[in-house]
Coordinates of C-alpha atoms and ligand atoms in Angstrom, one line a residue:
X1 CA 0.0 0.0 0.0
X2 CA 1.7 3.6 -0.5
X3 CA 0.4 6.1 1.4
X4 CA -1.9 8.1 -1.5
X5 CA -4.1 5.0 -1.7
X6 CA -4.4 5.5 2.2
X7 CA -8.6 6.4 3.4
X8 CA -9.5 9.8 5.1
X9 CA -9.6 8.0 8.0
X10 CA -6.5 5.8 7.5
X11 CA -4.2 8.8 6.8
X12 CA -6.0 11.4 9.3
X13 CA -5.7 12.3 12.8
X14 CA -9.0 12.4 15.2
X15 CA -9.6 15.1 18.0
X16 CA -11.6 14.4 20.4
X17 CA -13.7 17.2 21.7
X18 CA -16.3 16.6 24.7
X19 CA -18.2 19.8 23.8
X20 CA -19.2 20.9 27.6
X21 CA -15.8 22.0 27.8
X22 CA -14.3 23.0 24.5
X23 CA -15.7 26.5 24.2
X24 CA -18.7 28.8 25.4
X25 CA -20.0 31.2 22.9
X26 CA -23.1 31.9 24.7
X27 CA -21.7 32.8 28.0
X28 CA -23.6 30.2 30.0
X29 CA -20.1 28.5 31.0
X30 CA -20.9 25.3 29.0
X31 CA -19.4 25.3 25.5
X32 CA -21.7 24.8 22.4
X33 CA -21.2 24.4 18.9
X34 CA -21.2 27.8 17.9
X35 CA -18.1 27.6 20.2
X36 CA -16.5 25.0 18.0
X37 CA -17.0 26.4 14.8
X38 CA -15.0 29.6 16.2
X39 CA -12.0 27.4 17.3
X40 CA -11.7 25.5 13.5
X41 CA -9.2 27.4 12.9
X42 CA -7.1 26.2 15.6
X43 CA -7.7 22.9 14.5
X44 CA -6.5 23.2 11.2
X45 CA -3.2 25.2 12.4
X46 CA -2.5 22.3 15.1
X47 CA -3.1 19.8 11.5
X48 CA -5.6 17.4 12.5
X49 CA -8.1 15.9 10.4
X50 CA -11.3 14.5 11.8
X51 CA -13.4 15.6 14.8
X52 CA -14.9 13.6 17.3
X53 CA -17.4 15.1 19.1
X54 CA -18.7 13.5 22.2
X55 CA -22.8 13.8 22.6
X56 CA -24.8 16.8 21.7
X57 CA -28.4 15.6 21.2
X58 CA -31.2 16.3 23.6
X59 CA -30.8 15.0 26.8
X60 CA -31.6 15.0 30.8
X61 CA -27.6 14.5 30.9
X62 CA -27.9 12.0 33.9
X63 CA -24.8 10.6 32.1
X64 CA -24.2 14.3 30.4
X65 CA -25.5 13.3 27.1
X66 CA -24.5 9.8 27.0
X67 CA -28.4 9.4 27.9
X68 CA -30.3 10.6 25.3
X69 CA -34.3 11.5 24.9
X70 CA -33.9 12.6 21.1
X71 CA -31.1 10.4 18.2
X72 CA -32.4 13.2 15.7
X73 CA -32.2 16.9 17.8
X74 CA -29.8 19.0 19.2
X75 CA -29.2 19.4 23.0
X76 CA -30.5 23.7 23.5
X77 CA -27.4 24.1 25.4
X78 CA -25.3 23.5 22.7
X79 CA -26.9 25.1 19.7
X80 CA -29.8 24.0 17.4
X81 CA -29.9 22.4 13.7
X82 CA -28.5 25.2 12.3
X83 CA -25.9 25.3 14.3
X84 CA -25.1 21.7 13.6
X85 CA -25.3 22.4 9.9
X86 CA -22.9 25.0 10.1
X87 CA -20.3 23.6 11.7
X88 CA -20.4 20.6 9.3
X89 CA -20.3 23.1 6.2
X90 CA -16.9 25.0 8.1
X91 CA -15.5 21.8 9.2
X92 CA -15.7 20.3 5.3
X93 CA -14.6 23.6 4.1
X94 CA -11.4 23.6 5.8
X95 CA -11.0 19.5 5.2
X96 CA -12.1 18.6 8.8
X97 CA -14.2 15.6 9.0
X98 CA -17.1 15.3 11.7
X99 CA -17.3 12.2 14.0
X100 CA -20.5 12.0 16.0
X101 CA -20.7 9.8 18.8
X102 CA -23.4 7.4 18.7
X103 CA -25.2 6.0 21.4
X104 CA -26.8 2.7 20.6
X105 CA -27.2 0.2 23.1
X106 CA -29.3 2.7 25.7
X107 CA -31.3 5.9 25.8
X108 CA -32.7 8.0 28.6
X109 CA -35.5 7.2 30.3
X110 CA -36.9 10.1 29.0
X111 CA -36.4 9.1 26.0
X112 CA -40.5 8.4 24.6
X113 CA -39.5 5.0 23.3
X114 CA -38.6 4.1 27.2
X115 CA -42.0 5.9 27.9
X116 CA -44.1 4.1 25.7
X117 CA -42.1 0.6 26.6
X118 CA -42.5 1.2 30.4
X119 CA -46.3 2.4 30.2
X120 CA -48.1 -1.1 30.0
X121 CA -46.9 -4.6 29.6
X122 CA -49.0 -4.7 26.2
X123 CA -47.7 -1.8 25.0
X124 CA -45.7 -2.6 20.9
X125 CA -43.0 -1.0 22.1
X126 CA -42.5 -3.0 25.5
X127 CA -39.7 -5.6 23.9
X128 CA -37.4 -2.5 23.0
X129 CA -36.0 -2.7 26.2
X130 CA -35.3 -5.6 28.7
X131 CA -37.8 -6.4 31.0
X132 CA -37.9 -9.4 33.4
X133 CA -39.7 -10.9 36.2
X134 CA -38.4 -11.0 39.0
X135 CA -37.6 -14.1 41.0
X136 CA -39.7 -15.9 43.0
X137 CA -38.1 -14.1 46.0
X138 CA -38.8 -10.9 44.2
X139 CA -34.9 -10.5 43.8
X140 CA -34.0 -9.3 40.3
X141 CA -33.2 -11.5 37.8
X142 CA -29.7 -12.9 37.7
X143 CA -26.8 -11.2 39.4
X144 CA -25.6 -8.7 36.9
X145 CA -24.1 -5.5 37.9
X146 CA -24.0 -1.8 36.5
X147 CA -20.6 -0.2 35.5
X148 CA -22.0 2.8 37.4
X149 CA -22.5 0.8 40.8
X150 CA -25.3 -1.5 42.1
X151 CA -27.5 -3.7 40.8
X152 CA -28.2 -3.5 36.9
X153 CA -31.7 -3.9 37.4
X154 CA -34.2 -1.2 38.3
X155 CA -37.8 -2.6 39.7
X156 CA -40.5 -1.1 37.8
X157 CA -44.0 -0.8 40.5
X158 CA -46.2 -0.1 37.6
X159 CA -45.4 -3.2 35.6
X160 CA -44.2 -5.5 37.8
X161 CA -41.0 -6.2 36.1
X162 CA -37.6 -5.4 36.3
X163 CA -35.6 -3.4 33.3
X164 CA -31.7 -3.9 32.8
X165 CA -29.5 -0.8 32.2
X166 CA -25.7 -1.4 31.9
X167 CA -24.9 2.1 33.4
X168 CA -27.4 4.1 35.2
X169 CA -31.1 3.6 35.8
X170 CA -31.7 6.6 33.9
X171 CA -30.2 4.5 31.2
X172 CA -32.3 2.0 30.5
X173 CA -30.7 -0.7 27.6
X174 CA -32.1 -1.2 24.4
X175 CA -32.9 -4.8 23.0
X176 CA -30.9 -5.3 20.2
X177 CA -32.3 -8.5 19.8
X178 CA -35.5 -6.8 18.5
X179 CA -35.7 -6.1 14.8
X180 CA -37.3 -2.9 15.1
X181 CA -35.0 -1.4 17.4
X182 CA -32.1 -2.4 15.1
X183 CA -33.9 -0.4 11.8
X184 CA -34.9 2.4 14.2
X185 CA -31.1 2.9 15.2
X186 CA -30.2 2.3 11.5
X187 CA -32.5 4.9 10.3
X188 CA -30.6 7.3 12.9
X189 CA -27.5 6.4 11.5
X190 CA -28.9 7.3 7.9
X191 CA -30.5 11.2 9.6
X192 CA -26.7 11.8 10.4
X193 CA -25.1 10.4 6.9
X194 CA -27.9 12.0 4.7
X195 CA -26.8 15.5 6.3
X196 CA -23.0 14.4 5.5
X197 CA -21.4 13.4 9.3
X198 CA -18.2 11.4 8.3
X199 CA -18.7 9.1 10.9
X200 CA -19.6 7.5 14.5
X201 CA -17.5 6.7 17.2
X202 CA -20.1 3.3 18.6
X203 CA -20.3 3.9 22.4
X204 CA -20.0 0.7 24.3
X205 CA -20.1 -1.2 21.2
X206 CA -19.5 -4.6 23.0
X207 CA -22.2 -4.1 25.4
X208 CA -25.1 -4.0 23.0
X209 CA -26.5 -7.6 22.9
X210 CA -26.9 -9.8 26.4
X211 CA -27.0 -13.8 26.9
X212 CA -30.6 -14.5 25.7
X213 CA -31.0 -16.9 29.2
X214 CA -29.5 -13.9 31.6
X215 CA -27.2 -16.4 33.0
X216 CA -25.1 -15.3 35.9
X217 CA -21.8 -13.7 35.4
X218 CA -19.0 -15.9 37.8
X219 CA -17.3 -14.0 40.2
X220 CA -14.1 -11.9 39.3
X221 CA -11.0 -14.0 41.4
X222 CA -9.2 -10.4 41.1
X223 CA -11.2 -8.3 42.9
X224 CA -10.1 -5.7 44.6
X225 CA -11.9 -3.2 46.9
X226 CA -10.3 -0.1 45.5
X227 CA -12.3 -1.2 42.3
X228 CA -15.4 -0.2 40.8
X229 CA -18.0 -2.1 42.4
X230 CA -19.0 -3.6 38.7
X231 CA -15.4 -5.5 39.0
X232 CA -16.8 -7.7 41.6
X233 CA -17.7 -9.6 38.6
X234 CA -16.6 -11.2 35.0
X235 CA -19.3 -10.4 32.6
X236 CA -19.2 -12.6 30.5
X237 CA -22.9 -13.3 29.8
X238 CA -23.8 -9.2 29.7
X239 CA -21.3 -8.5 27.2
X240 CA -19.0 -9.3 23.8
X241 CA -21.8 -11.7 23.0
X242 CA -21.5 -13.6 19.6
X243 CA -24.5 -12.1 18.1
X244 CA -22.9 -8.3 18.3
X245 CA -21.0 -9.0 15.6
X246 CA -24.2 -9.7 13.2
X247 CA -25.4 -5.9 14.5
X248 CA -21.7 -4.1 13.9
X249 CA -22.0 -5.6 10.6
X250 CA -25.8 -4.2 9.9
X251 CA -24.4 -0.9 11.2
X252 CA -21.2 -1.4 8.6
X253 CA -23.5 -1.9 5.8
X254 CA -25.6 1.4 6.1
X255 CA -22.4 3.2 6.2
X256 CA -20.7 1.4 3.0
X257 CA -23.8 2.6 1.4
X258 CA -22.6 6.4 1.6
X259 CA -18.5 5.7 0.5
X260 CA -15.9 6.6 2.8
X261 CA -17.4 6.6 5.5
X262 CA -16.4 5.3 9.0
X263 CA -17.4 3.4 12.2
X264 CA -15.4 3.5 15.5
X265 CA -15.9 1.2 18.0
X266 CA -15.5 1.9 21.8
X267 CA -14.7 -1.9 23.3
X268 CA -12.5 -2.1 26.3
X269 CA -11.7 -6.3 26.2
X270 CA -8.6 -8.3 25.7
X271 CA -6.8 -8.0 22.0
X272 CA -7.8 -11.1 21.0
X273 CA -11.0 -10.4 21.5
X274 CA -11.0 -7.0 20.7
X275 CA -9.4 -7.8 16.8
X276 CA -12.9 -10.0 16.4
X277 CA -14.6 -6.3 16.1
X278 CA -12.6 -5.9 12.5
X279 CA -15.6 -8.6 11.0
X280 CA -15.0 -11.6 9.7
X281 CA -14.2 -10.3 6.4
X282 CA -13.3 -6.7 7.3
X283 CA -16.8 -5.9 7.4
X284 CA -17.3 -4.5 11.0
X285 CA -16.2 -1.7 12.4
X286 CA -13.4 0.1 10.6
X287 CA -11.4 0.8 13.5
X288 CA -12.0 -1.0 17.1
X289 CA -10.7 1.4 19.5
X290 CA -7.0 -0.1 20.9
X291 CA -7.1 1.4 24.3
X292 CA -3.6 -0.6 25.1
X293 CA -1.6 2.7 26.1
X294 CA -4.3 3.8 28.3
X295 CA -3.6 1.2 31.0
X296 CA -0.1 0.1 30.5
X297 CA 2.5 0.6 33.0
X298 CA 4.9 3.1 31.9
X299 CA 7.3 0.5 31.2
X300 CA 9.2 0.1 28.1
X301 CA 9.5 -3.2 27.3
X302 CA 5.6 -3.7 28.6
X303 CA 4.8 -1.2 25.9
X304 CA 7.1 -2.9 23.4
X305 CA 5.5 -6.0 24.0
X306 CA 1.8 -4.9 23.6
X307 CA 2.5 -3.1 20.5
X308 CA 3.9 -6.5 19.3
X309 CA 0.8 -8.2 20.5
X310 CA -1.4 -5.8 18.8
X311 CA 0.5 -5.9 15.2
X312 CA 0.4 -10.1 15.0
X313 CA -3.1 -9.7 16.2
X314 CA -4.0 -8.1 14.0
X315 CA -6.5 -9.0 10.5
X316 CA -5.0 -8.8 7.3
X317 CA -6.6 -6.0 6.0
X318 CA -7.4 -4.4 10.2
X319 CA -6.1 -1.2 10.5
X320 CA -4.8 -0.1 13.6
X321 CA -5.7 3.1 15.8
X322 CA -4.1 4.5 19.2
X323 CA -5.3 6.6 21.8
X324 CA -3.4 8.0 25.0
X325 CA -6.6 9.4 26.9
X326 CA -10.5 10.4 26.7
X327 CA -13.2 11.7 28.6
X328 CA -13.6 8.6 31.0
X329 CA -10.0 8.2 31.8
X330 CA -7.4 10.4 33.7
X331 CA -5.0 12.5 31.0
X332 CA -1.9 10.8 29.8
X333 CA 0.2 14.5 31.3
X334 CA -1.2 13.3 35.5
X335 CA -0.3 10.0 34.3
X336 CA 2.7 10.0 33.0
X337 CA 3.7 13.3 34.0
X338 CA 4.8 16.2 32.3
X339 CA 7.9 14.9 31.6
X340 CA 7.1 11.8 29.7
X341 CA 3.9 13.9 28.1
X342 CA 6.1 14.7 25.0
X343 CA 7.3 10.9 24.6
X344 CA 3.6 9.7 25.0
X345 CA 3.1 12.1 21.9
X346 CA 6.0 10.8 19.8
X347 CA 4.5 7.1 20.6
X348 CA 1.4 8.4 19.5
X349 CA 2.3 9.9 16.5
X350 CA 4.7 7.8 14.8
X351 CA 3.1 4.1 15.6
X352 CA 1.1 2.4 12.3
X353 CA -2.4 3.3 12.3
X354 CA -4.6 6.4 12.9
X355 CA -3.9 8.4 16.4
X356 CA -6.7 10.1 18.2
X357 CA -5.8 13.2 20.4
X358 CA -8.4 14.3 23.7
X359 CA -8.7 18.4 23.5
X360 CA -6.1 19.7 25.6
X361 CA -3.3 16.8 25.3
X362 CA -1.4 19.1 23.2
X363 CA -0.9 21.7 26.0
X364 CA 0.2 18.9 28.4
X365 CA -3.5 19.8 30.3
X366 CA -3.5 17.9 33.3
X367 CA -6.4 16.3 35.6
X368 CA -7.7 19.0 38.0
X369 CA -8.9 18.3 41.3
X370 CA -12.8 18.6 41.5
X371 CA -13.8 19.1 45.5
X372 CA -16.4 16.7 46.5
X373 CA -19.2 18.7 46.7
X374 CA -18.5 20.2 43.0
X375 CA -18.4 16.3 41.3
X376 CA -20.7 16.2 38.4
X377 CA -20.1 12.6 37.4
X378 CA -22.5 9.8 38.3
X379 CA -19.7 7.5 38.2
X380 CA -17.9 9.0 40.9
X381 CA -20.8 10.2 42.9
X382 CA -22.1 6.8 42.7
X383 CA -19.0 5.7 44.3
X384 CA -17.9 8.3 46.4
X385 CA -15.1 6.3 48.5
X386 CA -13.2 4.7 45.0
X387 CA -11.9 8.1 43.5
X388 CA -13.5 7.0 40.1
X389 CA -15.1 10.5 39.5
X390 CA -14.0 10.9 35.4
X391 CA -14.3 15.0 36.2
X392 CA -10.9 16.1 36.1
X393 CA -10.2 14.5 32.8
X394 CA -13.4 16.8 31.6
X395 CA -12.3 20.4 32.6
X396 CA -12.4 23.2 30.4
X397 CA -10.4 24.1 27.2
X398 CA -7.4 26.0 28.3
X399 CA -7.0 29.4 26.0
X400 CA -5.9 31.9 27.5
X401 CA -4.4 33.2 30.9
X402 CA -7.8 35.4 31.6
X403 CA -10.0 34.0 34.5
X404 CA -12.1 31.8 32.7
X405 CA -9.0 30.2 30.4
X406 CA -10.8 32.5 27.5
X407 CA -13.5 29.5 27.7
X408 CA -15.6 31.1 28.9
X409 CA -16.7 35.1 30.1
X410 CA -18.4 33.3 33.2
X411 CA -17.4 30.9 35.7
X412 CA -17.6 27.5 33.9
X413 CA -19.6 24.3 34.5
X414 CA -16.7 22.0 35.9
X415 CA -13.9 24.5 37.7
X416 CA -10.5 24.7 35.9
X417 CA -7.1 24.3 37.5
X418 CA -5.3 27.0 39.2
X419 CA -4.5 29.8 37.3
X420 CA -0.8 30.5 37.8
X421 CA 0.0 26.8 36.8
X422 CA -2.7 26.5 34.1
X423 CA -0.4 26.1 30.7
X424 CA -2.6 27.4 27.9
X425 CA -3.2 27.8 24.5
X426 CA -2.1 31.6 23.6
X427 CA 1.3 31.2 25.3
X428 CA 2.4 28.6 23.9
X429 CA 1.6 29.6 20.6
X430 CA 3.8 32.3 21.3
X431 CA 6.0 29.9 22.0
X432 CA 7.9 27.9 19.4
X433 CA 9.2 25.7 22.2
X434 CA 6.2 24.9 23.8
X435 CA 4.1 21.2 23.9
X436 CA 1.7 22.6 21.7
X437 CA 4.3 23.9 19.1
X438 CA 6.0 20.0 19.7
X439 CA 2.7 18.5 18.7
X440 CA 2.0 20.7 15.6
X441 CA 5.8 19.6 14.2
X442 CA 5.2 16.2 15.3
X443 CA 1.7 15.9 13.7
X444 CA 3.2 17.7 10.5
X445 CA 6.0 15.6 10.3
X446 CA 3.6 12.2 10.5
X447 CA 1.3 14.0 7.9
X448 CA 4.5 14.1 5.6
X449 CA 6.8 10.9 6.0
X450 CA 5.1 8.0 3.8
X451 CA 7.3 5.4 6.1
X452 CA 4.7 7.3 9.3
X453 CA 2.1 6.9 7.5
X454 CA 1.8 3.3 6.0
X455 CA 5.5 1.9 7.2
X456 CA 5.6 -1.4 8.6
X457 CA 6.9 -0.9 11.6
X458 CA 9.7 -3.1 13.4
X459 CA 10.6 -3.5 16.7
X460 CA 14.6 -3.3 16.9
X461 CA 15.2 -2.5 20.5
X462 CA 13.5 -2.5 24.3
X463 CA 15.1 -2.6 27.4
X464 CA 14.2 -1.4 31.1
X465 CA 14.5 2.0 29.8
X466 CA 13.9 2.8 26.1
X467 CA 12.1 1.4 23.4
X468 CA 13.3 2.0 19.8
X469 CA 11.8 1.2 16.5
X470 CA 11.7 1.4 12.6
X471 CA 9.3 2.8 10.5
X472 CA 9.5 1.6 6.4
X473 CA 7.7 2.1 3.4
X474 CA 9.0 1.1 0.1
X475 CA 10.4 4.3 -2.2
X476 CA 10.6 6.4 1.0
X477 CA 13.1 7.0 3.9
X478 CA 13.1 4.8 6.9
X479 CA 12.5 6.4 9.9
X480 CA 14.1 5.0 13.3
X481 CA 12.2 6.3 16.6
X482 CA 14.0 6.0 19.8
X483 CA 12.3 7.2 22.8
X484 CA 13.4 6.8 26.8
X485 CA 10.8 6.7 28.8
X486 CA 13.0 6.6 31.8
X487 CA 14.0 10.1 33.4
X488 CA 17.8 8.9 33.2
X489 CA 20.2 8.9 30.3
X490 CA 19.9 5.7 28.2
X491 CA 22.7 4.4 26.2
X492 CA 21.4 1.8 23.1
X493 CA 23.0 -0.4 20.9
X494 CA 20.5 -1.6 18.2
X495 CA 21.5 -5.4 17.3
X496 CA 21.1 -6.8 14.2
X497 CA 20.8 -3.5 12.2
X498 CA 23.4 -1.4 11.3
X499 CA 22.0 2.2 12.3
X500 CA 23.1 5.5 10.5
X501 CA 21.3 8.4 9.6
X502 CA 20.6 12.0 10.6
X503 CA 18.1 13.0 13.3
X504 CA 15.1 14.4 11.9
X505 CA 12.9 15.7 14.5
X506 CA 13.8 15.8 18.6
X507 CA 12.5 16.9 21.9
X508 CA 16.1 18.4 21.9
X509 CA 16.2 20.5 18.9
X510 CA 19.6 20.9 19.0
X511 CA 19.8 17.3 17.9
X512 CA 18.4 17.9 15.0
X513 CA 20.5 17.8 11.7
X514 CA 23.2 15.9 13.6
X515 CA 24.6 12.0 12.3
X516 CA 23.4 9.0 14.8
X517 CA 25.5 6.2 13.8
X518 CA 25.1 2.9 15.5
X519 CA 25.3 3.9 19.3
X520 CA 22.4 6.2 20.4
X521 CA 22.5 7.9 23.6
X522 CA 19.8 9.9 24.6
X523 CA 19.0 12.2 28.1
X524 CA 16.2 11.4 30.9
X525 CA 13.0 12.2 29.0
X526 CA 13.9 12.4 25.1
X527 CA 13.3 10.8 22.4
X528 CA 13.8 11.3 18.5
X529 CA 13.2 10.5 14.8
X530 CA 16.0 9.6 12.8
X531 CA 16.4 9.4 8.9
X532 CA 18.2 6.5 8.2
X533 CA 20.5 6.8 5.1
X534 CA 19.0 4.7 2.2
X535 CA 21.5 2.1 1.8
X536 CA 20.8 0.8 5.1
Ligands
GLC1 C1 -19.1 5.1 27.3 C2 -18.8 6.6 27.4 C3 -19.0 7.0 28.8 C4 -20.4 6.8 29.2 C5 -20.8 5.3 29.0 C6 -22.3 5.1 29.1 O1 -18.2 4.4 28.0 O2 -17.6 6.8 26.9 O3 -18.7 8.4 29.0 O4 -20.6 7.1 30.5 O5 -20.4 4.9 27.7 O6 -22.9 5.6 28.0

C-alpha cells in the first residue's frame, strides 16, 4: 500500500472534543457548537483531520449526554440544527471531518420509546428494552451488575418487572435482539449520513447484545476493593456476546452505502477479542478502539510487547488506531507526568495506524482536582469512597491566561485548575518551544513521512528503559524512533541493524540535523526520529 491510496480515516488524525468544555460562545459556562465552529481554525493550524465530538443531542444529561431522549435533535445548550449544519459546512470547508458519537445500546429514560415501553406490559414497544420478572423471591433476575454501581436492574412498581440498564437507571438498555430497534437505530445512523457526518465513534459497542437466558456472570478471582464495584464480577454473559458482531456488521453496511465513510468502536476487552470487532471479512467496524496505552504501566518493554501483540493480532486488512486518553480516563500528562507527556506524543504519533488526540493533550493539560461537593459525574458520585469520579479529565479548554481560560466570560460548568499553573493555549503559541508547538511539528511531520504513514513498523530494541523502533515504506526514507521513557540517560545499541542516519525531529532541537551512527544515547525524557540513510 503507499500512502496516496491510504482512506481519510486511514491517513487522518481524530480530535476528540467533549463539547461541555471545548468552548462557550453563549456565556452560560458550558461550550456549544457555535463555540467550536470559532475554534476550527485552531484545529487546522495544530493539522488534524477528523473531529470527534462527544454527545450533543437532547438529553436529561444524567450521564451528560450519553443518555439521550432525542437520536435526531440538538441538545438547546449546545446550539440548534442550524448550528449543527454550520459547523459541518466550516468543518468540510477547511477539510475537517465530523465524527459524531453514537449512542446505541441505551437511551434516557426520558427518551418516549422508554416511555411508551414502560407504560403497559401490552404496550408494541415493550420488547425495545429488557424487561424481566423477578424471581420468586422478588430479587432481580440474575446477578448482573451496573458499571455505574449497584445492581443492573431497576424494579418497575407499575409493571411489575424489572428493566436492565448497563450504566445508570436513567439508562435503560435497548434490546438489540429486536428487529425494530435495530432499523430504528439504522434509520438514525442514515438522519446523520444524509446530512453528510463522516462518521460514528459506537459507544459501548460490545455491550449492546446480552445472553438470551440472563445467566449469571461468575465472580471476578481479582477483585479488589479499591475497584469499581461492577469489577466484583466477570461479565461474561452481559457482554462481547457472539451475536454483536451480526449488528456491527448491519451498522457497517448502512455506512458502506454512503463511500468513505467510518465506524469507530468503543470496546474495552482483551486484543484477542477486541481484533474479532474488524468482521469476519473486514466488514465490521473500521477501527476497534485499541485502548492498550491507556492502562499500561509506563514500562518500556511492557509497551514494546503490547504493541507486538497488537501488530500479529492483527486481520489482514485491520487497520490499527491508538489513543493516550479520553473523557472517561485520567489524562496521559497526570499519568505520566509532564515529563514523559512529549514521549507519550512521539508514541502516539509515529506508531502504524490512525492516532486520536483528547482536546487539551497538546498543552500537556492535566487532571484537576474537582472538591467533593463540585463532582458532576454519576460514576464517581455513585462511588464516592473509589476516587472514580472521570471529572478532572473533563475540565475546560485552556486558551488563554484570563480567568475563565478564555473558555468562557463566566465561571464554567466543571472548575478549571489553578490559574498561575494552568499552561494554555495563547502562550504557547507564542512559544515555538512549547508542547503545543511539539505537537503541531510532530503531527506535520507524521502527515509528511510515507514510512509514518503506512510503514511497517519493526521493533529493533527495548530494554528497562527505552524502546526503539523502525518505521519503512517502500520508495521512501526509513525512519528509526528511539524514545526513553525513563528520566535517566539511556545508552542503546540496536542489534542486528546497522544504524546511520541523521536525526530528523527531537525533543532536543539541538539534535536535530546531527549523524546518529550505530550507538544512540539519549538524556532522561527524550526521544527522536531519525532518517536513516537509504542504503541501510
Ligand atoms: C461510554 C462513554 C462514557 C459513558 C458510558 C455510558 O463508556 O464513553 O462516557 O458514561 O459509555 O454511555
Amino acid at each position: 500500500m503507499t500512502h496516496e491510496q491510504l482512506l481519510w480515516w486511514q491517513s487522518g488524525i481524530i480530535y476528540q472534543i467533549y463539547p461541555r468544555s471545548f468552548q462557550d460562545s453563549n456565556g452560560d459556562g458550558i461550550g456549544d457548537l457555535q463555540g467550536i465552529i470559532q475554534r476550527l481554525d485552531y484545529l487546522q493550524w495544530l493539522g488534524v483531520t477528523a473531529i470527534w465530538i462527544s454527545p450533543i443531542y437532547p438529553s436529561p444529561m444524567a450521564d451528560y449526554g450519553y443518555d439521550i431522549s432525542d437520536y435526531r435533535g440538538i441538545h438547546p445548550l449546545f446550539g440548534n440544527m442550524d448550528d449543527f449544519d454550520q459547523l459541518l459546512q466550516e468543518a468540510h470547508n477547511r477539510g475537517l471531518r465530523i465524527i459524531l458519537d453514537l449512542v446505541p445500546n441505551h437511551t434516557s429514560n426520558q427518551h418516549p420509546w422508554f416511555l411508551e415501553s414502560r407504560s403497559s406490559k401490552e404496550n408494541p414497544k415493550r420488547d425495545w428494552y429488557i424487561w424481566e420478572d423477578a424471581r420468586p423471591d422478588g430479587t432481580p433476575p440474575n446477578n448482573w451488575l451496573s458499571v455505574f454501581g449497584g445492581p443492573a436492574w431497576e424494579w418497575d412498581e407499575q409493571t411489575g418487572q424489572y428493566y436492565y440498564h448497563a450504566f445508570l437507571t436513567e439508562q435503560p438498555d435497548l434490546n438489540w435482539r429486536n428487529p425494530e430497534v435495530q432499523q430504528a437505530m439504522l434509520d438514525v445512523m442514515r438522519f446523520w449520513l444524509d446530512k453528510g457526518v463522516d462518521g460514528f465513534r459506537v459507544d459501548v459497542m460490545w455491550h449492546m447484545v446480552k445472553d438470551k437466558e440472563l445467566r449469571d456472570n461468575p465472580v471476578n478471582p481479582d477483585y479488589q476493593v479499591h475497584m469499581a464495584t461492577y469489577e466484583q464480577l466477570t461479565p461474561i454473559y452481559s457482554t462481547d456476546q457472539p451475536e454483536v458482531h451480526d449488528l456491527v456488521q448491519q451498522m457497517r453496511a448502512v455506512l458502506d452505502s454512503y463511500g468513505e465513510r467510518m465506524m469507530i468502536g468503543e470496546i474495552y476487552l482483551p486484543i484477542q477479542k477486541l481484533m474479532t470487532y474488524y468482521g469476519p471479512d473486514n466488514n465490521g467496524a473500521h477501527l476497534p478502539f485499541n485502548f492498550l496505552l491507556l492502562s499500561m504501566p509506563w514500562d518500556a518493554q511492557k509497551i514494546a510487547s503490547a504493541i507486538d501483540e497488537y501488530e500479529h493480532a492483527l486481520p489482514q486488512r485491520g487497520w490499527p488506531n491508538w489513543v493516550l486518553g479520553n473523557h472517561d480516563q485520567p489524562r496521559i500528562t497526570s499519568r505520566v507526568g509532564i515529563e514523559q507527556a512529549r514521549i507519550a506524543a512521539m508514541l502516539l504519533l509515529t506508531l502504524r495506524g490512525t492516532p486520536t488526540i483528547y482536546y487539551g493533550e497538546e498543552i500537556g493539560m492535566r487532571d484537576v482536582p474537582i472538591p467533593p461537593d463540585e463532582v458532576q459525574d454519576p460514576q464517581g458520585l455513585n462511588m464516592p469512597d473509589k476516587n472514580l469520579s472521570r471529572d478532572p479529565a473533563r475540565t475546560p479548554m485552556q486558551w488563554d491566561g484570563s480567568e475563565f481560560a478564555g473558555f468562557s466570560a463566566t465561571r464554567p460548568w466543571l472548575r478549571l485548575g489553578p490559574q498561575y499553573k494552568r499552561p494554555h493555549v495563547a502562550a504557547q503559541k507564542e512559544d515555538p518551544h512549547s508542547q503545543l508547538h511539539f505537537y503541531k511539528k510532530l503531527i506535520a511531520l507524521r502527515q509528511s513521512q510515507p514510512a509514518l504513514l503506512v510503514g511497517d513498523y519493526i521493533q529493533v530494541h527495548a530494554d528497562h528503559q527505552a524502546l526503539a523502533y523502525i518505521r519503512e515504506a517502500s520508495g521512501a526514507p526509513a525512519l528509526l524512533v528511539v524514545l526513553n521513557l525513563s528520566h535517566k540517560p539511556c545508552y542503546l545499541a540496536i542489534q542486528h541493524r546497522t544504524i546511520a542516519g541523521r536525526v530528523l525531529f527531537a525533543t532536543d532541537e539541538t539534535l536535530e540535523g546531527t549523524a546518529v551512527v550505530n550507538r544512540i544515547q539519549l538524556g532522561g525524557d527524550e526521544g527522536m526520529i531519525v532518517e536513516l540513510d537509504e542504503d541501510e
